[in-house]
Coordinates of C-alpha atoms and ligand atoms in Angstrom, one line a residue:
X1 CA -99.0 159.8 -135.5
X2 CA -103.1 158.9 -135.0
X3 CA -101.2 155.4 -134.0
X4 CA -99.4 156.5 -131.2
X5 CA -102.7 158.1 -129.3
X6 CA -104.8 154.8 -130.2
X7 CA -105.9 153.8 -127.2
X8 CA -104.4 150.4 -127.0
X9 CA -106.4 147.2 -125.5
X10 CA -104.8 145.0 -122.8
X11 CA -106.9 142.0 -122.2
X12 CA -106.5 140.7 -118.4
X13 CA -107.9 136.6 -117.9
X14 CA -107.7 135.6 -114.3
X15 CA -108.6 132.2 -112.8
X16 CA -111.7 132.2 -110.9
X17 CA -110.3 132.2 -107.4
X18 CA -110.2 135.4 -105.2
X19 CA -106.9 134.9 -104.6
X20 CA -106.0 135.3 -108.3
X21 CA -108.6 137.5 -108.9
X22 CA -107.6 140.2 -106.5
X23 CA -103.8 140.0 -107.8
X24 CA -105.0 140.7 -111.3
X25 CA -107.5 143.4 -109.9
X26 CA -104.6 145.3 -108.5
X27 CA -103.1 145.1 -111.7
X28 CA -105.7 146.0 -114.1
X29 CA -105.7 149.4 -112.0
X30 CA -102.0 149.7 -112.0
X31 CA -101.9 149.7 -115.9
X32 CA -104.7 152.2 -116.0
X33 CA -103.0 154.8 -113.5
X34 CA -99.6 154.5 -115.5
X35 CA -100.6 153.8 -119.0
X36 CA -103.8 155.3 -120.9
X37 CA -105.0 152.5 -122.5
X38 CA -107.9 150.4 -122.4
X39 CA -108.1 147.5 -120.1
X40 CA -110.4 144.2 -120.3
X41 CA -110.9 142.1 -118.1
X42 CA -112.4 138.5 -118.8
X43 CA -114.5 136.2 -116.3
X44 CA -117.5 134.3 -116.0
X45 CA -120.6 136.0 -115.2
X46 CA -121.0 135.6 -111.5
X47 CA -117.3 137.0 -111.0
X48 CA -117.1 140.0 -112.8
X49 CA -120.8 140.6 -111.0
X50 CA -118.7 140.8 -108.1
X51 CA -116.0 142.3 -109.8
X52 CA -118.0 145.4 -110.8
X53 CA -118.9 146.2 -107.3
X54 CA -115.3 146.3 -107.0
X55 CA -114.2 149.2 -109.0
X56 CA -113.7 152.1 -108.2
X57 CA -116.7 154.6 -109.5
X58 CA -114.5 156.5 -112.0
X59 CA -112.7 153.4 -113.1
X60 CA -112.5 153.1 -117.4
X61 CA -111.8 149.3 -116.8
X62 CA -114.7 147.2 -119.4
X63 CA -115.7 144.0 -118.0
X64 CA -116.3 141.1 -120.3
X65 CA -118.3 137.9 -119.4
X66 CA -117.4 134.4 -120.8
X67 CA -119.9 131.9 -120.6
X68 CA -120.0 129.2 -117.7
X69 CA -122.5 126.9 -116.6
X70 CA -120.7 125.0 -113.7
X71 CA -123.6 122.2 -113.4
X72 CA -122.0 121.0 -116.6
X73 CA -118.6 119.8 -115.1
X74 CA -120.4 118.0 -112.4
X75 CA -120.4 120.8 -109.8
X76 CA -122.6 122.8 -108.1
X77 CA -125.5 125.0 -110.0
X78 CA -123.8 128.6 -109.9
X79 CA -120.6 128.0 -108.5
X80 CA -117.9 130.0 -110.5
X81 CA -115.4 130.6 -107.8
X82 CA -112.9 127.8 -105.6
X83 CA -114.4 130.4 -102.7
X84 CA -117.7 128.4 -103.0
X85 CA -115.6 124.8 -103.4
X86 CA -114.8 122.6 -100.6
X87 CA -111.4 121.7 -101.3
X88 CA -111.9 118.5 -103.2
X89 CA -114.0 119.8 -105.7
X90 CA -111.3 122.8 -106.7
X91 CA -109.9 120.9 -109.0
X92 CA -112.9 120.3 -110.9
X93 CA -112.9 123.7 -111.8
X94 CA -109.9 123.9 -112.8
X95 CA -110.4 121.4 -114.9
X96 CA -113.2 122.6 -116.0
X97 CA -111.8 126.1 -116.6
X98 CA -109.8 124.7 -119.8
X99 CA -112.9 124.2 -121.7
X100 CA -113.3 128.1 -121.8
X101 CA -110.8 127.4 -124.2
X102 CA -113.6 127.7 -127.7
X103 CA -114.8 130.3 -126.0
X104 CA -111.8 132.6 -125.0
X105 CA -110.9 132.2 -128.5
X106 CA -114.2 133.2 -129.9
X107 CA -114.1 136.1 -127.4
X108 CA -110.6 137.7 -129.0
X109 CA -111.9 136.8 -132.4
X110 CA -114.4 139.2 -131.4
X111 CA -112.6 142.2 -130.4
X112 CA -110.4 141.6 -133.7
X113 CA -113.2 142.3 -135.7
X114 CA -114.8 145.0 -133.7
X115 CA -111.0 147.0 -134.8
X116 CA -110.3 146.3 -131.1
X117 CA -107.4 143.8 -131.4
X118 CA -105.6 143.8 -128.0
X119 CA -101.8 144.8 -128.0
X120 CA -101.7 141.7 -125.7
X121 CA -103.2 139.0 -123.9
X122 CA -102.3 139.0 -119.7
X123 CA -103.8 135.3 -118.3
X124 CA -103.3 133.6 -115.3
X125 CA -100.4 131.1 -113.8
X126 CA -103.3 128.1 -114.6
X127 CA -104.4 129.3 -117.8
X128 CA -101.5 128.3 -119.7
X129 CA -103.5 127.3 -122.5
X130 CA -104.7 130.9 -123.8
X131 CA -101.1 131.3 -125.1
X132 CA -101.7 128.6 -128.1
X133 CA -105.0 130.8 -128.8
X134 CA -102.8 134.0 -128.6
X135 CA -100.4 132.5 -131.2
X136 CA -103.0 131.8 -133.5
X137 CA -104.3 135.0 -133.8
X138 CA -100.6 136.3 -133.7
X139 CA -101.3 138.6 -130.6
X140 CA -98.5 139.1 -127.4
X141 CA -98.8 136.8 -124.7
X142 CA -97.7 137.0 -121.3
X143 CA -98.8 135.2 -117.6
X144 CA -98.7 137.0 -114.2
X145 CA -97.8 135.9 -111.6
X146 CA -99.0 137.1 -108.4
X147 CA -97.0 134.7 -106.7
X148 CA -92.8 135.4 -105.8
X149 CA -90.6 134.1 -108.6
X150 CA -88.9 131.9 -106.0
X151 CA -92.5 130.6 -104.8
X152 CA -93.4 129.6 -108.4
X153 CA -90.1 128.3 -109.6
X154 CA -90.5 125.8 -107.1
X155 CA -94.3 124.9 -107.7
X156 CA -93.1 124.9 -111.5
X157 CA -89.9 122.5 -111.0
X158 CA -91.9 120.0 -108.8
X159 CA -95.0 119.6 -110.7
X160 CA -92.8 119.2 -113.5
X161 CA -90.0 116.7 -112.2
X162 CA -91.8 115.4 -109.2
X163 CA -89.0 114.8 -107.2
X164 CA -90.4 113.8 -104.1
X165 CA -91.2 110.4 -105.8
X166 CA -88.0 109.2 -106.5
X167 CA -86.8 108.6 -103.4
X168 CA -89.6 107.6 -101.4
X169 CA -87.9 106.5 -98.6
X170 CA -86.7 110.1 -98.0
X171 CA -88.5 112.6 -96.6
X172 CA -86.2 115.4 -98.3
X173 CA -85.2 116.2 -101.7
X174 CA -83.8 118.8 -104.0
X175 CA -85.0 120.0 -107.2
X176 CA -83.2 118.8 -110.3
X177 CA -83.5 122.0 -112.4
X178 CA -83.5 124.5 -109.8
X179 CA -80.5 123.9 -107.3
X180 CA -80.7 127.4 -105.8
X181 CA -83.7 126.2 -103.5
X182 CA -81.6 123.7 -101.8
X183 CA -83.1 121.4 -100.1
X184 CA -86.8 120.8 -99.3
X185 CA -89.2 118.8 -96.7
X186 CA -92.5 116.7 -98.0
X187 CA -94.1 118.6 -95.0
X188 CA -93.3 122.0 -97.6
X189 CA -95.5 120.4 -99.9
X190 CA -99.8 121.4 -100.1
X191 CA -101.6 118.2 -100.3
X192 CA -102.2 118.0 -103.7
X193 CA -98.5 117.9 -104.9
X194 CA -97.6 115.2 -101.9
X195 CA -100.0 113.5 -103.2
X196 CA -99.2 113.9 -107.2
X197 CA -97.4 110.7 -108.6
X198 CA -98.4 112.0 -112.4
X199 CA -101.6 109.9 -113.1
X200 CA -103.6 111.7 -110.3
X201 CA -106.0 115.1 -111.9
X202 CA -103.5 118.0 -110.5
X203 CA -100.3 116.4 -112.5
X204 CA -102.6 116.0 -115.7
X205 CA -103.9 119.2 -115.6
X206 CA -100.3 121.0 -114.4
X207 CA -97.9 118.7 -117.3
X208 CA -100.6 118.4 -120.1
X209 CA -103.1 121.7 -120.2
X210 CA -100.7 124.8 -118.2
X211 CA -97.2 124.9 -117.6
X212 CA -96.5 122.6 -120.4
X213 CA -97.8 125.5 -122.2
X214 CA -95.7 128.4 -120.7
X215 CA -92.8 127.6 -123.7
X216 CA -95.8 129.3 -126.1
X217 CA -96.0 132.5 -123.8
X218 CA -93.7 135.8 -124.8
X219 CA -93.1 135.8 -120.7
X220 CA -94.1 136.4 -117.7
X221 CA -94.8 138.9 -115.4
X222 CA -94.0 139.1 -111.7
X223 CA -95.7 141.0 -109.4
X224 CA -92.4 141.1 -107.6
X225 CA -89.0 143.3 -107.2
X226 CA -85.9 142.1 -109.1
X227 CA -83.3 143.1 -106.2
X228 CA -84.6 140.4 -103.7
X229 CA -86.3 137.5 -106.2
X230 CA -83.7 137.5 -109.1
X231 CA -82.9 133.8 -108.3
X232 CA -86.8 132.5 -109.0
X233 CA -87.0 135.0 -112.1
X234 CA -84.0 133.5 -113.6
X235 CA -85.1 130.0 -113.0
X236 CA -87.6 131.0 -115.7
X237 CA -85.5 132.7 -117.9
X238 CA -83.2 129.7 -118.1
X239 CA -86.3 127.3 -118.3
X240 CA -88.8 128.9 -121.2
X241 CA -85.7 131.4 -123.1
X242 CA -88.9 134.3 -122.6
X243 CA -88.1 137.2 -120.6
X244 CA -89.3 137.7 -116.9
X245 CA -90.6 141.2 -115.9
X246 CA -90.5 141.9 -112.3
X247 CA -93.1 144.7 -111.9
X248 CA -93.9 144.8 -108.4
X249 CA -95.2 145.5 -105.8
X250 CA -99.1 146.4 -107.5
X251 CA -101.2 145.7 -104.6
X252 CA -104.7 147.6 -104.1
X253 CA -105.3 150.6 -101.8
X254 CA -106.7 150.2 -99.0
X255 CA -109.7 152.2 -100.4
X256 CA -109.7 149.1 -103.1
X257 CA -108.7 146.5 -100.3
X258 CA -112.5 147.6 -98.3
X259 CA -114.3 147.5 -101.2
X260 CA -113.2 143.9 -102.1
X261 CA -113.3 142.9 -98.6
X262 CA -116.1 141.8 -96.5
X263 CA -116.0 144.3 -94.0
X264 CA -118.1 143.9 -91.4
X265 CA -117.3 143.2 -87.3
X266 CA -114.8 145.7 -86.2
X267 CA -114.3 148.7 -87.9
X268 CA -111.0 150.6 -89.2
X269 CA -111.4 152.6 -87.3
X270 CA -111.3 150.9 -83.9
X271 CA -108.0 149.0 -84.9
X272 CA -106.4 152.6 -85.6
X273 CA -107.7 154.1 -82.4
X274 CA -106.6 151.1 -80.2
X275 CA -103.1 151.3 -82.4
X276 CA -102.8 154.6 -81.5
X277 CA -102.7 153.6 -78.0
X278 CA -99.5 151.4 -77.9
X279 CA -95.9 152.1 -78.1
X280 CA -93.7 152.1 -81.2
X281 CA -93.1 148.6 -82.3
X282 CA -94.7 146.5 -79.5
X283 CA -97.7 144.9 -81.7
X284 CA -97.8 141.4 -83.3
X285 CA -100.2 141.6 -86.3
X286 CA -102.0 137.8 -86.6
X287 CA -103.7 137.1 -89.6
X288 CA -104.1 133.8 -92.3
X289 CA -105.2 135.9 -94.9
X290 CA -109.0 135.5 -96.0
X291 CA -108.6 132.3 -97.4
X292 CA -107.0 130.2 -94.6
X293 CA -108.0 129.2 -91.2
X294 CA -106.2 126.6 -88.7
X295 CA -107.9 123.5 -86.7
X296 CA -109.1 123.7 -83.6
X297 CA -106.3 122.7 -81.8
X298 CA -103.8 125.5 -83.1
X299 CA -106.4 127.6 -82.6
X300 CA -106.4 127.1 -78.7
X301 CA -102.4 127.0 -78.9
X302 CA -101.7 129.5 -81.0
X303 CA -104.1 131.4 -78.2
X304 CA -102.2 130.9 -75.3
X305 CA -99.3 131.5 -77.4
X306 CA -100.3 134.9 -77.3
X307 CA -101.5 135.1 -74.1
X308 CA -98.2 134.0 -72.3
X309 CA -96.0 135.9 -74.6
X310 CA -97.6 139.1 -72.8
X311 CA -97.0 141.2 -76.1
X312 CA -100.0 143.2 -77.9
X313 CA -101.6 141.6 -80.5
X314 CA -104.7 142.3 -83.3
X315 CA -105.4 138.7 -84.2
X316 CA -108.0 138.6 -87.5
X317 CA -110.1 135.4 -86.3
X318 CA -112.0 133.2 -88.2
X319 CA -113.6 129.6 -87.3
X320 CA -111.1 126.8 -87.1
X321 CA -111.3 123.9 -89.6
X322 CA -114.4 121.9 -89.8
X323 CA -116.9 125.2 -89.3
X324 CA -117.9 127.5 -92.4
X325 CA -115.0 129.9 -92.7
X326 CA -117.6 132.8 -92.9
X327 CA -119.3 131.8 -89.7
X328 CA -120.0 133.5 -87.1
X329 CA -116.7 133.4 -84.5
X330 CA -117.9 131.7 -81.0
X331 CA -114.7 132.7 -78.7
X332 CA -116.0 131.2 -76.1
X333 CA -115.8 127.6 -78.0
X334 CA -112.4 128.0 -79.7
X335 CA -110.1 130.1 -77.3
X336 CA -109.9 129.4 -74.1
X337 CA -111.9 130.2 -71.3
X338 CA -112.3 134.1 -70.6
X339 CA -109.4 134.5 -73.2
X340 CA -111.3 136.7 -74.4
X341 CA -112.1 139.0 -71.4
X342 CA -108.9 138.9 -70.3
X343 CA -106.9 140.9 -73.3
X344 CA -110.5 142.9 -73.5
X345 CA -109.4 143.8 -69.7
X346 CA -105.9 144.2 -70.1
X347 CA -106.3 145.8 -73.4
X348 CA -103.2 143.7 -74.3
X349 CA -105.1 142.3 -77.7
X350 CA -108.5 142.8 -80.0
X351 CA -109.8 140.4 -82.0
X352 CA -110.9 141.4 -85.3
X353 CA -113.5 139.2 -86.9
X354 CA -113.6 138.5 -90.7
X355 CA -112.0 141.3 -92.2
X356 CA -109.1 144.1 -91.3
X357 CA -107.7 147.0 -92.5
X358 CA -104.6 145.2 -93.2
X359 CA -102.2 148.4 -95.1
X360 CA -103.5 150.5 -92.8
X361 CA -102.4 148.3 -89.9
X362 CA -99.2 147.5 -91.4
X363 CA -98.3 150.7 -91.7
X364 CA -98.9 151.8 -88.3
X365 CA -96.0 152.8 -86.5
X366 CA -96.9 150.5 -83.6
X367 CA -97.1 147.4 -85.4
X368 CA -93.3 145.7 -84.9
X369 CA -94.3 141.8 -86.3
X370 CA -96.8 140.1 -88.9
X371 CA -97.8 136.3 -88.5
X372 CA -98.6 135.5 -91.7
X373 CA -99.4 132.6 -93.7
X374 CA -97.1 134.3 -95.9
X375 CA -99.6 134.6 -99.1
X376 CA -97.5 136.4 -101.4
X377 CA -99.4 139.8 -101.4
X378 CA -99.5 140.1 -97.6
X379 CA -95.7 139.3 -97.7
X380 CA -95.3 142.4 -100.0
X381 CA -97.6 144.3 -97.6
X382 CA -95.5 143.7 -94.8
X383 CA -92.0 144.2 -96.6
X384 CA -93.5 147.2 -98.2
X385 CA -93.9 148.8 -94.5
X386 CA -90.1 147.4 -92.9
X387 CA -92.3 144.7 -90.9
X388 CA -90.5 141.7 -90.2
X389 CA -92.8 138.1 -90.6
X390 CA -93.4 135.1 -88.4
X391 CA -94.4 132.4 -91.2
X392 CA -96.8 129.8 -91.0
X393 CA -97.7 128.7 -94.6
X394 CA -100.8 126.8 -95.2
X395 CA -101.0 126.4 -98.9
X396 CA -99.6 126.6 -102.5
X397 CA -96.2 128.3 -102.6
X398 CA -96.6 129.6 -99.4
X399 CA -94.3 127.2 -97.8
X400 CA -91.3 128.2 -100.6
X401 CA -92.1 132.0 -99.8
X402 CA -91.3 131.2 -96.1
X403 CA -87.9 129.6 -97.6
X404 CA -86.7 132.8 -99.0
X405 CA -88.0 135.0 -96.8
X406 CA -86.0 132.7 -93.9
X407 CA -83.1 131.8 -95.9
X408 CA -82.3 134.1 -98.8
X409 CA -84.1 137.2 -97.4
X410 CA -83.1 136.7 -93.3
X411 CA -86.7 138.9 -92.7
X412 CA -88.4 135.4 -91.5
X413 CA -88.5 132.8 -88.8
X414 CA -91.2 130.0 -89.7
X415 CA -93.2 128.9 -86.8
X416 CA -95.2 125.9 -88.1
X417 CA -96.0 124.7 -91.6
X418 CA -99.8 123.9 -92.4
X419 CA -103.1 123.3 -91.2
X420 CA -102.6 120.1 -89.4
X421 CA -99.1 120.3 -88.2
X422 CA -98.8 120.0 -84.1
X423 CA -97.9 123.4 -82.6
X424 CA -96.9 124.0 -79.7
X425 CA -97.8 127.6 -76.9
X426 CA -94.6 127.1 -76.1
X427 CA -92.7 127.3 -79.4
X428 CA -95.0 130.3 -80.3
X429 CA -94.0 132.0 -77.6
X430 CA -89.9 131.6 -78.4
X431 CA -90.9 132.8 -81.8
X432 CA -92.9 135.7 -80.9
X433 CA -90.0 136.4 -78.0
X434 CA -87.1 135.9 -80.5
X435 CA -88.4 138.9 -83.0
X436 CA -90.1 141.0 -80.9
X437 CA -87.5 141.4 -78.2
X438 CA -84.2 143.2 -78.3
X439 CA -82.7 140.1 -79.4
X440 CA -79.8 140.2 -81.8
X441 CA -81.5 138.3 -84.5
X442 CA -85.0 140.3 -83.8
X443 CA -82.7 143.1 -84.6
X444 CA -80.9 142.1 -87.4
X445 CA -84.3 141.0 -89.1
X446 CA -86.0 144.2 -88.2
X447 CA -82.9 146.2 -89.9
X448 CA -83.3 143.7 -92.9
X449 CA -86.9 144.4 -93.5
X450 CA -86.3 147.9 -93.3
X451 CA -83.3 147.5 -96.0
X452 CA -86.2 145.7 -98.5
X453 CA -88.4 148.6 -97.7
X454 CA -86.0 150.8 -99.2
X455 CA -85.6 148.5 -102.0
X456 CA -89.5 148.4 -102.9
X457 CA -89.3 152.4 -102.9
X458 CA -86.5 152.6 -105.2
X459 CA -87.9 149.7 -107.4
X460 CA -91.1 152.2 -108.0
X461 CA -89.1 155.3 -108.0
X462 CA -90.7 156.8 -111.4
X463 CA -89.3 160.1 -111.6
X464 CA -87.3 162.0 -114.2
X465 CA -83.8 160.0 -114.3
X466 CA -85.2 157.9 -111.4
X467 CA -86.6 155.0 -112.8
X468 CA -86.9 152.6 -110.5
X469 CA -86.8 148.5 -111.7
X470 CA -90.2 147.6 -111.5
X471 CA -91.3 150.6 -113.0
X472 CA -88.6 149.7 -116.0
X473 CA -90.2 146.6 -116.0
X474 CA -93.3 147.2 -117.3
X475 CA -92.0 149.7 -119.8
X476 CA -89.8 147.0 -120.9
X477 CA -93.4 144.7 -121.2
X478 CA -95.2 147.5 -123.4
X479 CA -91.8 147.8 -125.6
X480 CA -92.0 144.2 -126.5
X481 CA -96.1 143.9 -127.1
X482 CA -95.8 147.4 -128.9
X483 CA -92.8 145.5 -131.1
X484 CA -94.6 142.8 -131.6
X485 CA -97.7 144.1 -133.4
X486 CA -95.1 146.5 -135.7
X487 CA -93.5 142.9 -136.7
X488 CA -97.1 141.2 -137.3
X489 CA -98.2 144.4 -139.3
X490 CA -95.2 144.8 -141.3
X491 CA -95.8 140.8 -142.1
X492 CA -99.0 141.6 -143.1
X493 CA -99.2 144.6 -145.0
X494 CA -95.1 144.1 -146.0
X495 CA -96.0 147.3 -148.6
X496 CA -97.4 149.8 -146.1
Ligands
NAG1 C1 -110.2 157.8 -109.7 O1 -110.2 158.7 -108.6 C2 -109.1 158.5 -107.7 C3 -109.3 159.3 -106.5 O2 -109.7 160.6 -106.8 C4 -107.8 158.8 -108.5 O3 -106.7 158.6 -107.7 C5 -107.7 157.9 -109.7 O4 -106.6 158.3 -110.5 C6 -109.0 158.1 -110.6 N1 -108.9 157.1 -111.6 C7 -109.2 157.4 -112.9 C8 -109.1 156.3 -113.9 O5 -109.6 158.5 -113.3
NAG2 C1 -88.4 138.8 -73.9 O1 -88.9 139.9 -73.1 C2 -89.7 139.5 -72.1 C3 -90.2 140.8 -71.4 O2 -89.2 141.7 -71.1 C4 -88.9 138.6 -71.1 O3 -89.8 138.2 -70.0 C5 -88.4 137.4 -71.9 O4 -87.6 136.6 -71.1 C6 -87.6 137.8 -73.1 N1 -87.2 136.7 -73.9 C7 -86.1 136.6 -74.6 C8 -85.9 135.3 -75.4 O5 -85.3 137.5 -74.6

């Protein structure tokens, strides 16, 4: 009986990017609001520095530090984060990030001896490696994904097969272990997979170190919902024979979301009072997420793209290509002249610098469309509130997530693909026209994102004979760590 109210350790492992990170964040305080048990997470110093400040006061979550010096690996004194990385030097922490392996080990070896052995071990989609450490010291193993199990089947099946380089006189191609994707453009691929021909770092790294690994893993989790993404979740069930738990969506408050956020520039507040003064469904919500910017010439198109359109728009701004992301924004550089006095005058738009309230705006009853670069946790914002997306992916499995939302989903229509694609005012504004307007297929996509709103409610419907599948999920995850350590301590005490 003194078993069953052990409070039982779950030990979270992140990459060091934000955009892992935050995923995991929202996760770690999931677990703790449905389960009582301890929660660690593990990062290098600088990270869970900024991780603490993240909390909430009366959070129980413990913060461990493993130790990093990045000057080691050839990179920058202090840099712990891909946030502080130009793009080229990225994957020298990744690379890097595998030789935490001694000491993630050490770390566990640790709690084990302090009587604080954790029921399981939760890492990230690039540390693939912790599950041989996890099997060593017999402990449950599982990755998270905080990408869509369609988004990562794909990255999985081409960094695996590499299709794209057997045919290189074709610019499509289909993957040879996950037909359901049909077919896909090199223009859907991030630079670093184009560019893989499996000698280059990325393919070493993905087929030797990580997914390579994934076979060693109990499963994975998905911070997804089973009833729209069951294709890419059985893509892995077929693949490693380990279960795949769809527990989504876990996504952080908007309390959480400020305290993570750099807010600064406009306030909530203003974006909610200037909401409140336009009609039901006639605002276009325009943000790359905090990671992404576009050049300078989408910039200005993208612009008048908004302009001509003649619909309401909050556009979260930040300096094109080229100019440090956390700038300061110059309008009168990068849109075009008096753009911004003009929608100040018409009060057709606001420009929000940096940060914005992003649940709270998508929630609003005014907002009607999201351009998004379709990162996978503002998708599951903007599904969560019925808001239909105009995709623009500029990174990662951003481009696959446009794919089902467009093709499987029908609550999409993609725009342009990546940072230095050509785009055109003109095609912006058919887009922006074609969902926003009493169209038929605006309609028909604004009735199917309301259909997968209902379907996130009733996938976290926890109430008494209501148990919604995510919420199953998860239970279903416990039920199988839980089982795990009876086997282990059965094995080892086979008396007791
Ligand atoms: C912390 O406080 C918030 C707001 O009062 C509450 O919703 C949450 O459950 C609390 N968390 C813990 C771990 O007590
Ligand atoms: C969309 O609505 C605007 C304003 O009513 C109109 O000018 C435009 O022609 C419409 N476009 C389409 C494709 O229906």
């Amino acid at each position: 009986m003194a078993e069953r109210n052990r409070k039982e350790n779950i030990v979270l492992f992140p990459f060091m990017a934000q955009g892992h990170i935050i995923p995991f964040l929202a996760l770690a305080l999931h677990i703790e609001q449905k389960k009582k048990y301890t929660i660690t997470l593990v990062n290098t110093p600088l990270n869970i520095k900024k991780l603490r400040s993240s909390l909430p006061p009366n959070s129980s979550i413990r913060l461990l530090e493993i130790p990093f010096s990045s000057s080691d690996y050839g990179l920058p004194p202090n840099t712990e984060n891909t946030d502080a990385l130009p793009y080229h030097l990225v994957i020298h922490l990744i690379q890097a990030s595998t030789s935490l392996k001694t000491s993630f080990k050490k770390l566990i070896e640790n709690l084990i001896e302090q009587g604080d052995s954790p029921l399981c071990i939760i890492a990230d989609i690039f540390f693939g490696w912790t599950a041989s450490v996890a099997k060593d010291l017999n402990l449950f193993h599982a990755i998270f994904s905080g990408a869509s199990g369609y988004g990562l089947a794909c990255y999985y099946s081409i960094w695996m097969n590499l299709p794209h380089r057997n045919d290189v006189d074709s610019d499509e191609f289909y993957l040879p272990d996950f037909a359901e994707a049909s077919r896909i453009h090199v223009t859907q691929l991030a630079t670093s997979m184009r560019e893989a021909d499996g000698t280059d770092a990325w393919s070493i790294f993905h087929r030797k170190k990580n997914l390579l690994e994934w076979v060693n893993s109990d499963g994975i989790l998905f911070n997804t919902v089973e009833e729209f993404d069951f294709v890419g979740l059985s893509y892995f069930k077929r693949k490693l024979g380990k279960p795949a738990w769809p527990i989504g969506p876990v996504l952080l408050s908007y309390k959480s979301q400020a305290r993570v956020g750099k807010e600064g520039g406009t306030s909530s507040e203003l974006c909610i009072e200037w909401l409140n003064t336009k009609p039901l469904n006639s605002v276009l919500y325009v943000s790359f997420g905090s990671m992404n910017t576009i050049s300078a010439s989408q910039m200005m198109q993208l612009a008048m793209g908004l302009e001509t359109s003649g619909k309401n728009f909050i556009w979260v701004v930040r300096p094109p290509i080229g100019f440090d992301i956390n700038s300061e924004f110059k309008a009168n550089k990068w849109l075009p002249q008096g753009f911004e006095e003009r929608i100040k005058g018409s009060r057709k738009g606001l420009l929000v610098h940096n940060w914005a309230p992003q649940v709270e705006i998508l929630s609003h009853k005014s907002v009607s469309t999201f351009l998004s670069h379709c990162g996978w946790n503002s998708v599951l914002e903007s599904l969560s509130h019925g808001v239909p997306i105009i995709g623009w992916a500029m990174a990662a499995e951003q481009f696959f997530n446009v794919k089902l939302l467009e093709e499987e989903m029908g609550v999409c229509v993609e725009v342009a693909r990546g940072k230095s694609c050509e785009v055109r005012h003109e095609d912006i504004v058919q887009k922006i026209e074609l969902v926003m307007n009493e169209t038929q297929k605006g309609k028909e996509m604004r009735r199917k994102a309301c259909h997968v709103m209902e379907m996130i409610k009733n996938a976290m419907k926890d109430e008494v004979g209501l148990i919604g599948s995510s919420v199953k999920a998860l239970d279903d995850f416990f039920s199988a760590a839980m089982s795990m350590r009876e086997k282990t301590k059965k094995e080892e005490n086979p008396t007791a």
